[in-house]
PDB file of C-alpha atoms and ligand atoms in Angstrom:
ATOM      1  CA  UNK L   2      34.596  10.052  43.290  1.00  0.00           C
ATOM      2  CA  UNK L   3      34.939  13.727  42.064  1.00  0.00           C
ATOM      3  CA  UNK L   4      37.674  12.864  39.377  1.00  0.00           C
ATOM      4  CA  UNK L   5      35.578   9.589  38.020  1.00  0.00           C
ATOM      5  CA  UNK L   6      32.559  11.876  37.828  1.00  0.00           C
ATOM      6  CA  UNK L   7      34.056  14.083  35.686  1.00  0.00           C
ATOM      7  CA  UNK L   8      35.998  11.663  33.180  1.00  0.00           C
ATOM      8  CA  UNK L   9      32.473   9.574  32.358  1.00  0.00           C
ATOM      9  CA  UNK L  10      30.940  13.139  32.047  1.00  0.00           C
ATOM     10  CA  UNK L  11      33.739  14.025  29.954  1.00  0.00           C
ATOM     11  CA  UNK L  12      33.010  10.779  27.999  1.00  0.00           C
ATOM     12  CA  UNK L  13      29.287  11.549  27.974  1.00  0.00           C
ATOM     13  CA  UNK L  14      29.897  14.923  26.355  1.00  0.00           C
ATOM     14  CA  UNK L  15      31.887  13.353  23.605  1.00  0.00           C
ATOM     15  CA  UNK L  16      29.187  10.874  22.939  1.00  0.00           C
ATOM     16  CA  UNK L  17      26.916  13.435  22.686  1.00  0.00           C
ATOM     17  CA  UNK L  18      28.892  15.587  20.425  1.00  0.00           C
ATOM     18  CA  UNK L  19      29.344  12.442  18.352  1.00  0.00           C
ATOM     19  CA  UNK L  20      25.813  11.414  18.390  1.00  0.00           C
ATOM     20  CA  UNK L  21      24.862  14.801  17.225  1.00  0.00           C
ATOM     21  CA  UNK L  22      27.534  15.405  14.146  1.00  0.00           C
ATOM     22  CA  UNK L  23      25.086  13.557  12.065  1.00  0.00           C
ATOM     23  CA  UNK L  24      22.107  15.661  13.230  1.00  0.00           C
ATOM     24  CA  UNK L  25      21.588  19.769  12.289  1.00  0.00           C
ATOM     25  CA  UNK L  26      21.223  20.472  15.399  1.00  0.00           C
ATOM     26  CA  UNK L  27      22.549  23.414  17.985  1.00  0.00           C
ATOM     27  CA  UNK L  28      25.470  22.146  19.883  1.00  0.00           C
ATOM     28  CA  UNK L  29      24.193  23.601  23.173  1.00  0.00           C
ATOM     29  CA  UNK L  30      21.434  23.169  25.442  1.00  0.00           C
ATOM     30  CA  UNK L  31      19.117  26.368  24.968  1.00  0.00           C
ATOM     31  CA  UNK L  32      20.098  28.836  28.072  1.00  0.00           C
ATOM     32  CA  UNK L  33      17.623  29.313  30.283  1.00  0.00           C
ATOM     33  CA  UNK L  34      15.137  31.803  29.020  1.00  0.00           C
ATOM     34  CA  UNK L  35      14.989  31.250  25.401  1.00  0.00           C
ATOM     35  CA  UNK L  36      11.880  29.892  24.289  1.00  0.00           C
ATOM     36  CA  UNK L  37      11.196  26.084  24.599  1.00  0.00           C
ATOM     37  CA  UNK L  38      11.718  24.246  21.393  1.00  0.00           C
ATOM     38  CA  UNK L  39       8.618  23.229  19.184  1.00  0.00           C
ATOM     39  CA  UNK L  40       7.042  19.994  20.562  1.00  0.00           C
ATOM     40  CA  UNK L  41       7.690  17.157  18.601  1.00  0.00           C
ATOM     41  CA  UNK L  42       5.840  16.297  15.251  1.00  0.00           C
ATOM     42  CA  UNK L  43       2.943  14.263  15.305  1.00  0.00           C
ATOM     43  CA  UNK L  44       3.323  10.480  14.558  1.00  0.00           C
ATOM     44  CA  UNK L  45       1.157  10.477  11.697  1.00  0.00           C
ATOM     45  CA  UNK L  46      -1.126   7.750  11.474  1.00  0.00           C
ATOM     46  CA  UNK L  47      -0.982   5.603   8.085  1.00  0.00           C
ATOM     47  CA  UNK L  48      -4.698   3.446   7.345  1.00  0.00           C
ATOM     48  CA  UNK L  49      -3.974   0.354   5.320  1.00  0.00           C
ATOM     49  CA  UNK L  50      -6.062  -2.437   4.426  1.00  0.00           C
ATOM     50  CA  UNK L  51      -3.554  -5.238   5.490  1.00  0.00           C
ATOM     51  CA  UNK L  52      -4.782  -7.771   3.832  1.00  0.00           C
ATOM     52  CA  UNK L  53      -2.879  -7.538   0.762  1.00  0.00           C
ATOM     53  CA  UNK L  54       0.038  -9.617   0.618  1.00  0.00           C
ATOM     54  CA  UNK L  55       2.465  -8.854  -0.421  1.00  0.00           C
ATOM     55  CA  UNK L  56       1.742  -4.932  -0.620  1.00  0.00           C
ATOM     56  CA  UNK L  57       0.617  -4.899   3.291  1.00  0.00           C
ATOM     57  CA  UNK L  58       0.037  -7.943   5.248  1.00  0.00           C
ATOM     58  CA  UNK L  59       0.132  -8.839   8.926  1.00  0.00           C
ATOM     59  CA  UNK L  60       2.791 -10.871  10.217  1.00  0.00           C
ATOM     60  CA  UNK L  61       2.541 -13.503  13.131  1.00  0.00           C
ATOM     61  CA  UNK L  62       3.391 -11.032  15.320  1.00  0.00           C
ATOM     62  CA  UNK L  63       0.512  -8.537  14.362  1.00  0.00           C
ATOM     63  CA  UNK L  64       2.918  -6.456  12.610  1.00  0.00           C
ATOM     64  CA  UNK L  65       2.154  -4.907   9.708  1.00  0.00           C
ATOM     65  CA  UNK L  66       4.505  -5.355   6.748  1.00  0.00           C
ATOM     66  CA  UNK L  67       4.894  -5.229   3.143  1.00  0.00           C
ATOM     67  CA  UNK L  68       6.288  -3.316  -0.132  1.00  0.00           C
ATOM     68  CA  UNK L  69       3.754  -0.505   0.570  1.00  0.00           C
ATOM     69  CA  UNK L  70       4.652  -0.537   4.495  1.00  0.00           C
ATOM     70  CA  UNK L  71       8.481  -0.415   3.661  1.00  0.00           C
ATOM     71  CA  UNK L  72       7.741   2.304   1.109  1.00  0.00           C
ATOM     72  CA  UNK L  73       6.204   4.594   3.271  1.00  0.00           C
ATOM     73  CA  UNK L  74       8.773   4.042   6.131  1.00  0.00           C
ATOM     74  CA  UNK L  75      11.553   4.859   3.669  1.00  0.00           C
ATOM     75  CA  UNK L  76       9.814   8.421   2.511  1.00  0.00           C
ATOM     76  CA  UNK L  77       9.011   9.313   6.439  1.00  0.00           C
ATOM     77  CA  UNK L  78      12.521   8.820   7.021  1.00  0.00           C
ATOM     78  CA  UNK L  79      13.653  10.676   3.892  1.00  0.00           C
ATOM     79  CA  UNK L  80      11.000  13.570   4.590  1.00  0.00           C
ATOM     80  CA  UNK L  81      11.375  13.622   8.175  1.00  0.00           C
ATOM     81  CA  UNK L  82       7.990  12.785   9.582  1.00  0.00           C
ATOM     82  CA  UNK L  83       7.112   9.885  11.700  1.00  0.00           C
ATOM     83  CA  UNK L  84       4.543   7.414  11.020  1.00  0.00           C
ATOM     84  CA  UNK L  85       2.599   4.346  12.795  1.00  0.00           C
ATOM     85  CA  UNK L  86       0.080   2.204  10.619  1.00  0.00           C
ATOM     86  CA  UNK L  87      -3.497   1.036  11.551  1.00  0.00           C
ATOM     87  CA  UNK L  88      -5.106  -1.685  10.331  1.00  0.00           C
ATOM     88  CA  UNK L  89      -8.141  -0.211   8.408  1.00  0.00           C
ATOM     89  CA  UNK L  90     -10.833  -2.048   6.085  1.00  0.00           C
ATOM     90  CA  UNK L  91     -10.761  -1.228   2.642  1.00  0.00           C
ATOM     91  CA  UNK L  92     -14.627  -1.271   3.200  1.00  0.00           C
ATOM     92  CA  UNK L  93     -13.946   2.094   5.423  1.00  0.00           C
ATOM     93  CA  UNK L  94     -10.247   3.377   4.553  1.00  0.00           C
ATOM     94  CA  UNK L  95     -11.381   6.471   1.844  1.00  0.00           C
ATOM     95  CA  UNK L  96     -13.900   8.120   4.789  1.00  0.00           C
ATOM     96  CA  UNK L  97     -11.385   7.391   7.257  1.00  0.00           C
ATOM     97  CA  UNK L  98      -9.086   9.481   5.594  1.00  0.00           C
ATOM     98  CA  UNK L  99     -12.066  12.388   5.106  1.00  0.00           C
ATOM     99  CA  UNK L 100     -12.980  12.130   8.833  1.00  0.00           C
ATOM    100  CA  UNK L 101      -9.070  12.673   9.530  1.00  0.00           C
ATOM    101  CA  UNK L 102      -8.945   9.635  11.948  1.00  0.00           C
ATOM    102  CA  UNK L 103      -6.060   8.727   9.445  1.00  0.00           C
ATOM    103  CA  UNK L 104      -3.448  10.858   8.322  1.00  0.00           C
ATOM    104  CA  UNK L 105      -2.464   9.062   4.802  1.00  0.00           C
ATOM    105  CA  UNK L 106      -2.976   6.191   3.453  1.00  0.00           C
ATOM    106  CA  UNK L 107      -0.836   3.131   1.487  1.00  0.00           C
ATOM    107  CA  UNK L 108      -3.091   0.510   0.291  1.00  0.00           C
ATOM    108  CA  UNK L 109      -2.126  -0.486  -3.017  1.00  0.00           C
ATOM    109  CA  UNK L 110      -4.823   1.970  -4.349  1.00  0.00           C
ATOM    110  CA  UNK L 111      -4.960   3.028  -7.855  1.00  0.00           C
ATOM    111  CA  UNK L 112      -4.994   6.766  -8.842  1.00  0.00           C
ATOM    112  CA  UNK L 113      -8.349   7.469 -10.210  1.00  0.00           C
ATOM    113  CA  UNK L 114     -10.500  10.297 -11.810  1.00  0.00           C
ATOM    114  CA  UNK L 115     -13.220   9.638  -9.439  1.00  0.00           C
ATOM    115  CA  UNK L 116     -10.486   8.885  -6.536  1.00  0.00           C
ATOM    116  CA  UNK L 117      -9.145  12.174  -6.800  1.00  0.00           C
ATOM    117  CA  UNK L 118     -12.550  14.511  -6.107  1.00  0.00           C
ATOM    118  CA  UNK L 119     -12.608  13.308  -3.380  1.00  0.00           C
ATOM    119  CA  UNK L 120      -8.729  12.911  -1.973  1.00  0.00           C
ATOM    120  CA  UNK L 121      -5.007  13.643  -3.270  1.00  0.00           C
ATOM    121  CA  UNK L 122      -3.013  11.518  -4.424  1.00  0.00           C
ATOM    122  CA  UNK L 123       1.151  11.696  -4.130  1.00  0.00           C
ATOM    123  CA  UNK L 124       3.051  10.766  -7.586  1.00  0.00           C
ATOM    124  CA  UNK L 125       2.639   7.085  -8.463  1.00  0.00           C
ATOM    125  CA  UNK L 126       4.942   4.782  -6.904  1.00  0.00           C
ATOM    126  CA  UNK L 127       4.244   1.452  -8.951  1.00  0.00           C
ATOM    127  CA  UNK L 128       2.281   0.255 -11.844  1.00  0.00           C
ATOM    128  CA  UNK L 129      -0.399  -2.466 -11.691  1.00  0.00           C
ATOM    129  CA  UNK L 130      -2.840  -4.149 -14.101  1.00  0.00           C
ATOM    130  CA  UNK L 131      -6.135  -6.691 -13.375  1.00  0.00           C
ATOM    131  CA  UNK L 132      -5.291 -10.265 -13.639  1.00  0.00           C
ATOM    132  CA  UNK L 133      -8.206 -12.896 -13.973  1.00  0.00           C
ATOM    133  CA  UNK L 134      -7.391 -16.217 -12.661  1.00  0.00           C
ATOM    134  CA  UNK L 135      -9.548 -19.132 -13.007  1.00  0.00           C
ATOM    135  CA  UNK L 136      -9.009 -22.947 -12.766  1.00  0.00           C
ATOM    136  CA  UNK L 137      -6.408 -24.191 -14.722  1.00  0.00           C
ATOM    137  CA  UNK L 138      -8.992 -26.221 -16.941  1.00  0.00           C
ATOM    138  CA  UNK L 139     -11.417 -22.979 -17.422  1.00  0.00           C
ATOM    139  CA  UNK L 140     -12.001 -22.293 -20.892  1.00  0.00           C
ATOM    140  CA  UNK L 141     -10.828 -18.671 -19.994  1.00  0.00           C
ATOM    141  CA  UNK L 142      -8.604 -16.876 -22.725  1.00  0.00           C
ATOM    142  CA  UNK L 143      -9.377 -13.289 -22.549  1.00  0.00           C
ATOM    143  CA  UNK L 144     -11.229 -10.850 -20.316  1.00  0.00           C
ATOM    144  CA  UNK L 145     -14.542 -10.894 -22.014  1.00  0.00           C
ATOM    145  CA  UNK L 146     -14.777 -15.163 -21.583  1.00  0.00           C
ATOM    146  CA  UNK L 147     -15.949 -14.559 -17.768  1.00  0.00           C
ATOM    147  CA  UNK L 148     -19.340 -13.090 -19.147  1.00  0.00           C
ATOM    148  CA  UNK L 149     -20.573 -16.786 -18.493  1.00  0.00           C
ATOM    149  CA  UNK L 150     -19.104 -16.696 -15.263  1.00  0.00           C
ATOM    150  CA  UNK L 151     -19.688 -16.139 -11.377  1.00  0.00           C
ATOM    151  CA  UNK L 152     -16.708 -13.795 -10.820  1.00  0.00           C
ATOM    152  CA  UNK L 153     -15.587 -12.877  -7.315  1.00  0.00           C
ATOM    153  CA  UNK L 154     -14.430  -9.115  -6.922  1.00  0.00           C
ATOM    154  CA  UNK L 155     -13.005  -6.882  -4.134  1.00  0.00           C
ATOM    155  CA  UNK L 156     -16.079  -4.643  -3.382  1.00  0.00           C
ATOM    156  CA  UNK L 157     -15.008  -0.926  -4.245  1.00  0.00           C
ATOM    157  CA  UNK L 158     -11.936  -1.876  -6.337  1.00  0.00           C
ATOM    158  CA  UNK L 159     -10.991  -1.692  -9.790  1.00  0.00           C
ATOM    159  CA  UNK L 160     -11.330  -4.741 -10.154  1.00  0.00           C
ATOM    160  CA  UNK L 161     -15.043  -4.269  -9.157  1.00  0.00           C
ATOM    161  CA  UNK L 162     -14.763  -1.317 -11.446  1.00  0.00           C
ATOM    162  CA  UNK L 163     -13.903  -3.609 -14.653  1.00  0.00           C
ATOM    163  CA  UNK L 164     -16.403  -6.725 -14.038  1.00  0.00           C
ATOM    164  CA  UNK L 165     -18.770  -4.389 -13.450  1.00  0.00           C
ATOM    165  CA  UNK L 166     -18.583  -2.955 -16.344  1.00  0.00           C
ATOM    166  CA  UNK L 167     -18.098  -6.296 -18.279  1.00  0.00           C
ATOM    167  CA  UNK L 168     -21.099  -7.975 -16.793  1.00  0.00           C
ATOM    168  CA  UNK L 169     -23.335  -4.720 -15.817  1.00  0.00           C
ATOM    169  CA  UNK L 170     -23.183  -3.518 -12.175  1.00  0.00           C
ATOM    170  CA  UNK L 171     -25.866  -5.333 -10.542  1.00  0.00           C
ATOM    171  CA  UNK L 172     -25.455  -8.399 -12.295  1.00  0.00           C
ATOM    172  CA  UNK L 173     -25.983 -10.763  -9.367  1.00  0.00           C
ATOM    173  CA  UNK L 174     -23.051 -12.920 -11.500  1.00  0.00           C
ATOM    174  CA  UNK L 175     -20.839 -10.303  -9.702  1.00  0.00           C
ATOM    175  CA  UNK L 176     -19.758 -12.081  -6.250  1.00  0.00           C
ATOM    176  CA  UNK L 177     -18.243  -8.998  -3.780  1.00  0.00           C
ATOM    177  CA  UNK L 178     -16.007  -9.766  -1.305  1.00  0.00           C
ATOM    178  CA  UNK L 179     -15.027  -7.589   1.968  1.00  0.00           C
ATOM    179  CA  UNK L 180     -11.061  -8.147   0.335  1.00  0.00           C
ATOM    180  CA  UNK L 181      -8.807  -9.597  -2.121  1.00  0.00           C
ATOM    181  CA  UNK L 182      -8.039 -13.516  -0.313  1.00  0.00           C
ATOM    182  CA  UNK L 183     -11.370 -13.861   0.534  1.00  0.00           C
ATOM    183  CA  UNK L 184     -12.678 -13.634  -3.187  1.00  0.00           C
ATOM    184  CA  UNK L 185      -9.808 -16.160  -4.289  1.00  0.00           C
ATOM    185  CA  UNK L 186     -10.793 -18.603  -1.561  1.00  0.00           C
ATOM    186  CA  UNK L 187     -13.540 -18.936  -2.772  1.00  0.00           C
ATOM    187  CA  UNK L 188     -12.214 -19.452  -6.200  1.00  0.00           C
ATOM    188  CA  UNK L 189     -10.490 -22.356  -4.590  1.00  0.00           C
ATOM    189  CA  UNK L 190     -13.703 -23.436  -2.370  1.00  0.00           C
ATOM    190  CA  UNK L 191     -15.621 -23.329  -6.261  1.00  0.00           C
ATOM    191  CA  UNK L 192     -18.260 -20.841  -4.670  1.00  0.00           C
ATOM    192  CA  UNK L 193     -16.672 -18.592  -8.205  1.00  0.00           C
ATOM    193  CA  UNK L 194     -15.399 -19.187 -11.011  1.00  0.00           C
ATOM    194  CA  UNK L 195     -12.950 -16.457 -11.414  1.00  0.00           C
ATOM    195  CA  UNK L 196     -11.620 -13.597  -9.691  1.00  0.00           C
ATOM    196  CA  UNK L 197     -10.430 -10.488 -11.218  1.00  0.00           C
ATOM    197  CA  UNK L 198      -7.612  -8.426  -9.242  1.00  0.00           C
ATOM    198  CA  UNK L 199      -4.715  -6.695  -8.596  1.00  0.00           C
ATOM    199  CA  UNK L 200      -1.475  -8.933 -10.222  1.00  0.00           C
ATOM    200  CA  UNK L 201       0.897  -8.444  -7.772  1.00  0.00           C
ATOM    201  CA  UNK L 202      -1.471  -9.976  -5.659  1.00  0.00           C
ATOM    202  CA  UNK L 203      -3.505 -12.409  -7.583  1.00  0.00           C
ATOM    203  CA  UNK L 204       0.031 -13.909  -8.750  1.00  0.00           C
ATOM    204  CA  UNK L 205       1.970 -14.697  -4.877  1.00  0.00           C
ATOM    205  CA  UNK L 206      -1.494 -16.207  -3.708  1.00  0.00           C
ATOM    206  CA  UNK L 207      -1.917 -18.749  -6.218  1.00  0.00           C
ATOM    207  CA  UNK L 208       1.912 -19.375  -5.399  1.00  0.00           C
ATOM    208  CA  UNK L 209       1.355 -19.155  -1.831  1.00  0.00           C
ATOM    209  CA  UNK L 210      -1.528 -20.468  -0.870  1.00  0.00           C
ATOM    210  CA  UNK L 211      -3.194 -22.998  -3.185  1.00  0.00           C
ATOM    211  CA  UNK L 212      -1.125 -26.655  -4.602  1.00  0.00           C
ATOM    212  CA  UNK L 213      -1.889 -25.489  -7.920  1.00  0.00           C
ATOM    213  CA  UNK L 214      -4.891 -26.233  -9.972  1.00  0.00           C
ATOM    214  CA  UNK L 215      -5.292 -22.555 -10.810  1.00  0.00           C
ATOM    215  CA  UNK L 216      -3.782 -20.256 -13.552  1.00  0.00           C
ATOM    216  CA  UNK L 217      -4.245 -16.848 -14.388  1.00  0.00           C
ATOM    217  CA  UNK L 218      -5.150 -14.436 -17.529  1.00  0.00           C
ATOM    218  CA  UNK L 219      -4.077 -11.218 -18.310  1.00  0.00           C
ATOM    219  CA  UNK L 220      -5.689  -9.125 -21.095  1.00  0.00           C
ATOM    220  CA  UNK L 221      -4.372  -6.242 -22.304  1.00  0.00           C
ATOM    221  CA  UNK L 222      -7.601  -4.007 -22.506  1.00  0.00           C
ATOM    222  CA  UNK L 223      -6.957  -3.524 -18.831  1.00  0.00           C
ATOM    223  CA  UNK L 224      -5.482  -0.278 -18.111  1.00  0.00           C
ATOM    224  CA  UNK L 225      -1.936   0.230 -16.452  1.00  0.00           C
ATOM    225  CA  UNK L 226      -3.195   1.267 -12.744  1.00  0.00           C
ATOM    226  CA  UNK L 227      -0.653   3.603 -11.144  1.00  0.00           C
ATOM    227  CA  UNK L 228      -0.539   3.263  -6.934  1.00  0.00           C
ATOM    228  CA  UNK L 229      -0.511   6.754  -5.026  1.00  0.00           C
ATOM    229  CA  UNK L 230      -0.564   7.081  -1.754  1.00  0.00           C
ATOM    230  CA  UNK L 231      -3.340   9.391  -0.731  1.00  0.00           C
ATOM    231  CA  UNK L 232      -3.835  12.416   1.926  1.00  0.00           C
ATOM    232  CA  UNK L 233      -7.116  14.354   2.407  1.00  0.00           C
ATOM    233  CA  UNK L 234      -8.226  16.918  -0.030  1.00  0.00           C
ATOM    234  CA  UNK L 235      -6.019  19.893   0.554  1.00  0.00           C
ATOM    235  CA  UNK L 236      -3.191  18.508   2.695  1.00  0.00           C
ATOM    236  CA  UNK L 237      -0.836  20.142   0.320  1.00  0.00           C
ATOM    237  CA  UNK L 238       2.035  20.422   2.865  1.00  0.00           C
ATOM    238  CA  UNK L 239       2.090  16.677   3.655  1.00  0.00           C
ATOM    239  CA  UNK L 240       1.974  15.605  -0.093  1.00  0.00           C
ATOM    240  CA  UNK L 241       4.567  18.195  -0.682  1.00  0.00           C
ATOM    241  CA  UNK L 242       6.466  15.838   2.320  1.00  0.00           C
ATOM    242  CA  UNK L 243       5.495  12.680   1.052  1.00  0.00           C
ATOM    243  CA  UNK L 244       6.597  13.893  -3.098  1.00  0.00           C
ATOM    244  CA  UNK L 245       9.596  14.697  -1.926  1.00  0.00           C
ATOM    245  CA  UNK L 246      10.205  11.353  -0.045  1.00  0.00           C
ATOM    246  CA  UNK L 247       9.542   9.558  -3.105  1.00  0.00           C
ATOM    247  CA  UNK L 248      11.982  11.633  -5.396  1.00  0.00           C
ATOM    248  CA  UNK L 249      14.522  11.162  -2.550  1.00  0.00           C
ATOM    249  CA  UNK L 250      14.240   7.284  -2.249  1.00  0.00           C
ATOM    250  CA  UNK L 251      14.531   7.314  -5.616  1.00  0.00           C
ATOM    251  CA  UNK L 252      17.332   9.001  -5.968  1.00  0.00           C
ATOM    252  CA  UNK L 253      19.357   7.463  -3.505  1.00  0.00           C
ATOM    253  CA  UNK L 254      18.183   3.996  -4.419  1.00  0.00           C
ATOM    254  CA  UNK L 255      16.340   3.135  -1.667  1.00  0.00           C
ATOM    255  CA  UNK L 256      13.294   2.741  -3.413  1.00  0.00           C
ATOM    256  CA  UNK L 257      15.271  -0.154  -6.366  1.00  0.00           C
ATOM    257  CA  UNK L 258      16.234  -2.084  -2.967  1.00  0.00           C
ATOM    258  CA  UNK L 259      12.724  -2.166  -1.318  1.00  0.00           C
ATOM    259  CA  UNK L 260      11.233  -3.038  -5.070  1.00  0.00           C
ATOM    260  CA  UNK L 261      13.824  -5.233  -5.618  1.00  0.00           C
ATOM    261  CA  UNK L 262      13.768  -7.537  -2.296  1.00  0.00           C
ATOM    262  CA  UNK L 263       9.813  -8.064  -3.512  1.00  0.00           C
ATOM    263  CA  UNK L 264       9.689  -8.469  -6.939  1.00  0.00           C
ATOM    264  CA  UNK L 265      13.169  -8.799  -7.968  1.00  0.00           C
ATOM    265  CA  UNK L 266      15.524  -6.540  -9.805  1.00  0.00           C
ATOM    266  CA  UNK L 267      13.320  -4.992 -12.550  1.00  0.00           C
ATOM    267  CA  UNK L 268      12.254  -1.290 -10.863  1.00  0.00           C
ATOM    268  CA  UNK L 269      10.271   0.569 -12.970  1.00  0.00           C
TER     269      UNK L 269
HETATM  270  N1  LIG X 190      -5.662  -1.330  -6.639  1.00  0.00           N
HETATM  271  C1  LIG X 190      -7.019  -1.672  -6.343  1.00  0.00           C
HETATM  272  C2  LIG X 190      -7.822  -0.421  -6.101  1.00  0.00           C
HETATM  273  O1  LIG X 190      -7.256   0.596  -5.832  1.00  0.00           O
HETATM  274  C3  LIG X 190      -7.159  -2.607  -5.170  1.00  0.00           C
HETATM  275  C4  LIG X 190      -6.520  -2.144  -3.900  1.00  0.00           C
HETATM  276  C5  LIG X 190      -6.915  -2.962  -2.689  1.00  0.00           C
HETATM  277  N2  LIG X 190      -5.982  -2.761  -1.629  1.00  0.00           N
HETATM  278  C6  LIG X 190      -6.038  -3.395  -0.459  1.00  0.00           C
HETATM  279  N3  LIG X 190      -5.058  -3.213   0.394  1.00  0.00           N
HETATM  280  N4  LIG X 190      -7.017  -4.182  -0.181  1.00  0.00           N
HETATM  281  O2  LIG X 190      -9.022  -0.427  -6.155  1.00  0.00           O
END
């Protein structure tokens, strides 16, 4: 008994020894009365709005996934912080972030002026632009054609941002929905006649979701919208984290595998 107990410890130890070459890590236990090691980093908590296919979704199985999701898994890793993400409104996601119920957040949100008093964002990791789509036999060429529209927006978005300015804020033309598939089924359902959003995700739900019928517009007097992922004012250390991340995936090519298994090879 003695002699098998000591070759599977034997083999234990090398496993361990093994398992720990890849880590920077002291070979030994600590002796006894050396201080105990730091507890264990936080699992930081990520809020997304996961309804925002195919940036952050849910799956069948409640899990949440997407470009962002796979993103912000890949800097963790490279950074060396652990995260979890919560399902969180858009409606509520920039005070959830100031109350510090959330830790960061990925959401396919645009770095802006007015954004940024209010939060930090981490470099941009991927360019967007509004798209309009409208029914295929709308007389819709450009962005200014919706005036004579009912236009469905994501409230608080930039896409709220630009038909609001088209059509005046409180122009009761202005149809805003709690998020982004809601506004386009009603496009579909003929409740509006266009819906002004985010490309990436204007573009896979017409492909997705509705037999056609539909077609979209892009005008170029739409800004290029940059994505950041955003901490609370002041959390330099964890945008420090989460900058370095992002230069790392990059680097390595992580980041041209994750953008390329969405969207296809062009990475920007
Ligand atoms: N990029 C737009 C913005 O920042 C829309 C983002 C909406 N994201 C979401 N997951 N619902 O305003």
């Amino acid at each position: 008994i003695n002699r098998r107990f000591a070759l599977t410890a034997a083999g234990l130890l090398a496993a361990l020894a093994i398992a720990g070459c890849g880590k920077q890590e002291p070979a030994s236990a600590p002796a006894a009365g050396t201080p105990a090691a730091p507890a264990p980093a936080r699992v930081l908590v990520v809020g997304t709005d996961a309804a925002y296919t195919p940036f952050e979704s849910q799956n069948d199985r409640g899990e949440i996934v997407g470009f962002d999701i796979d993103v912000v898994k890949a800097v963790a890793q490279k950074a060396g912080f652990e995260v979890k993400f919560v399902n969180t409104p858009w409606e509520g996601i920039f005070n959830s972030l100031a109350q510090g119920d959330r830790d960061l957040l990925v959401s396919a949100i645009t770095i802006t002026d007015e954004r940024r008093q209010t939060m930090d964002f981490s470099q941009s990791y991927f360019d967007a632009r509004q798209l309009i789509a409208v029914r295929n036999d709308a007389p819709i060429a450009r962005f200014e054609d919706i005036k004579t529209l009912k236009v469905g927006v994501q409230n608080g978005t930039t896409g709220d941002e630009v038909v609001g300015k088209l059509l005046g804020k409180s122009n009761t033309a202005i149809k805003r929905f709690e998020s982004t598939p809601l506004a386009l089924k009603e496009l579909e359902a003929g409740g509006v006649q266009a819906v002004v959003a985010d490309n990436g995700v204007v573009v896979h739900y017409l492909a997705n979701n509705t037999a056609g019928g539909f077609k979209t517009v892009s005008d170029t007097s739409f800004p290029v919208e940059k994505y950041g992922i955003a901490v609370k004012k002041g959390n330099a250390e964890l945008l420090a984290r989460i900058n370095q991340g992002l230069e790392g995936i990059r680097a390595d090519g992580t980041y041209a595998k994750i953008y390329a298994s969405y969207f296809g090879s062009e990475s920007k």
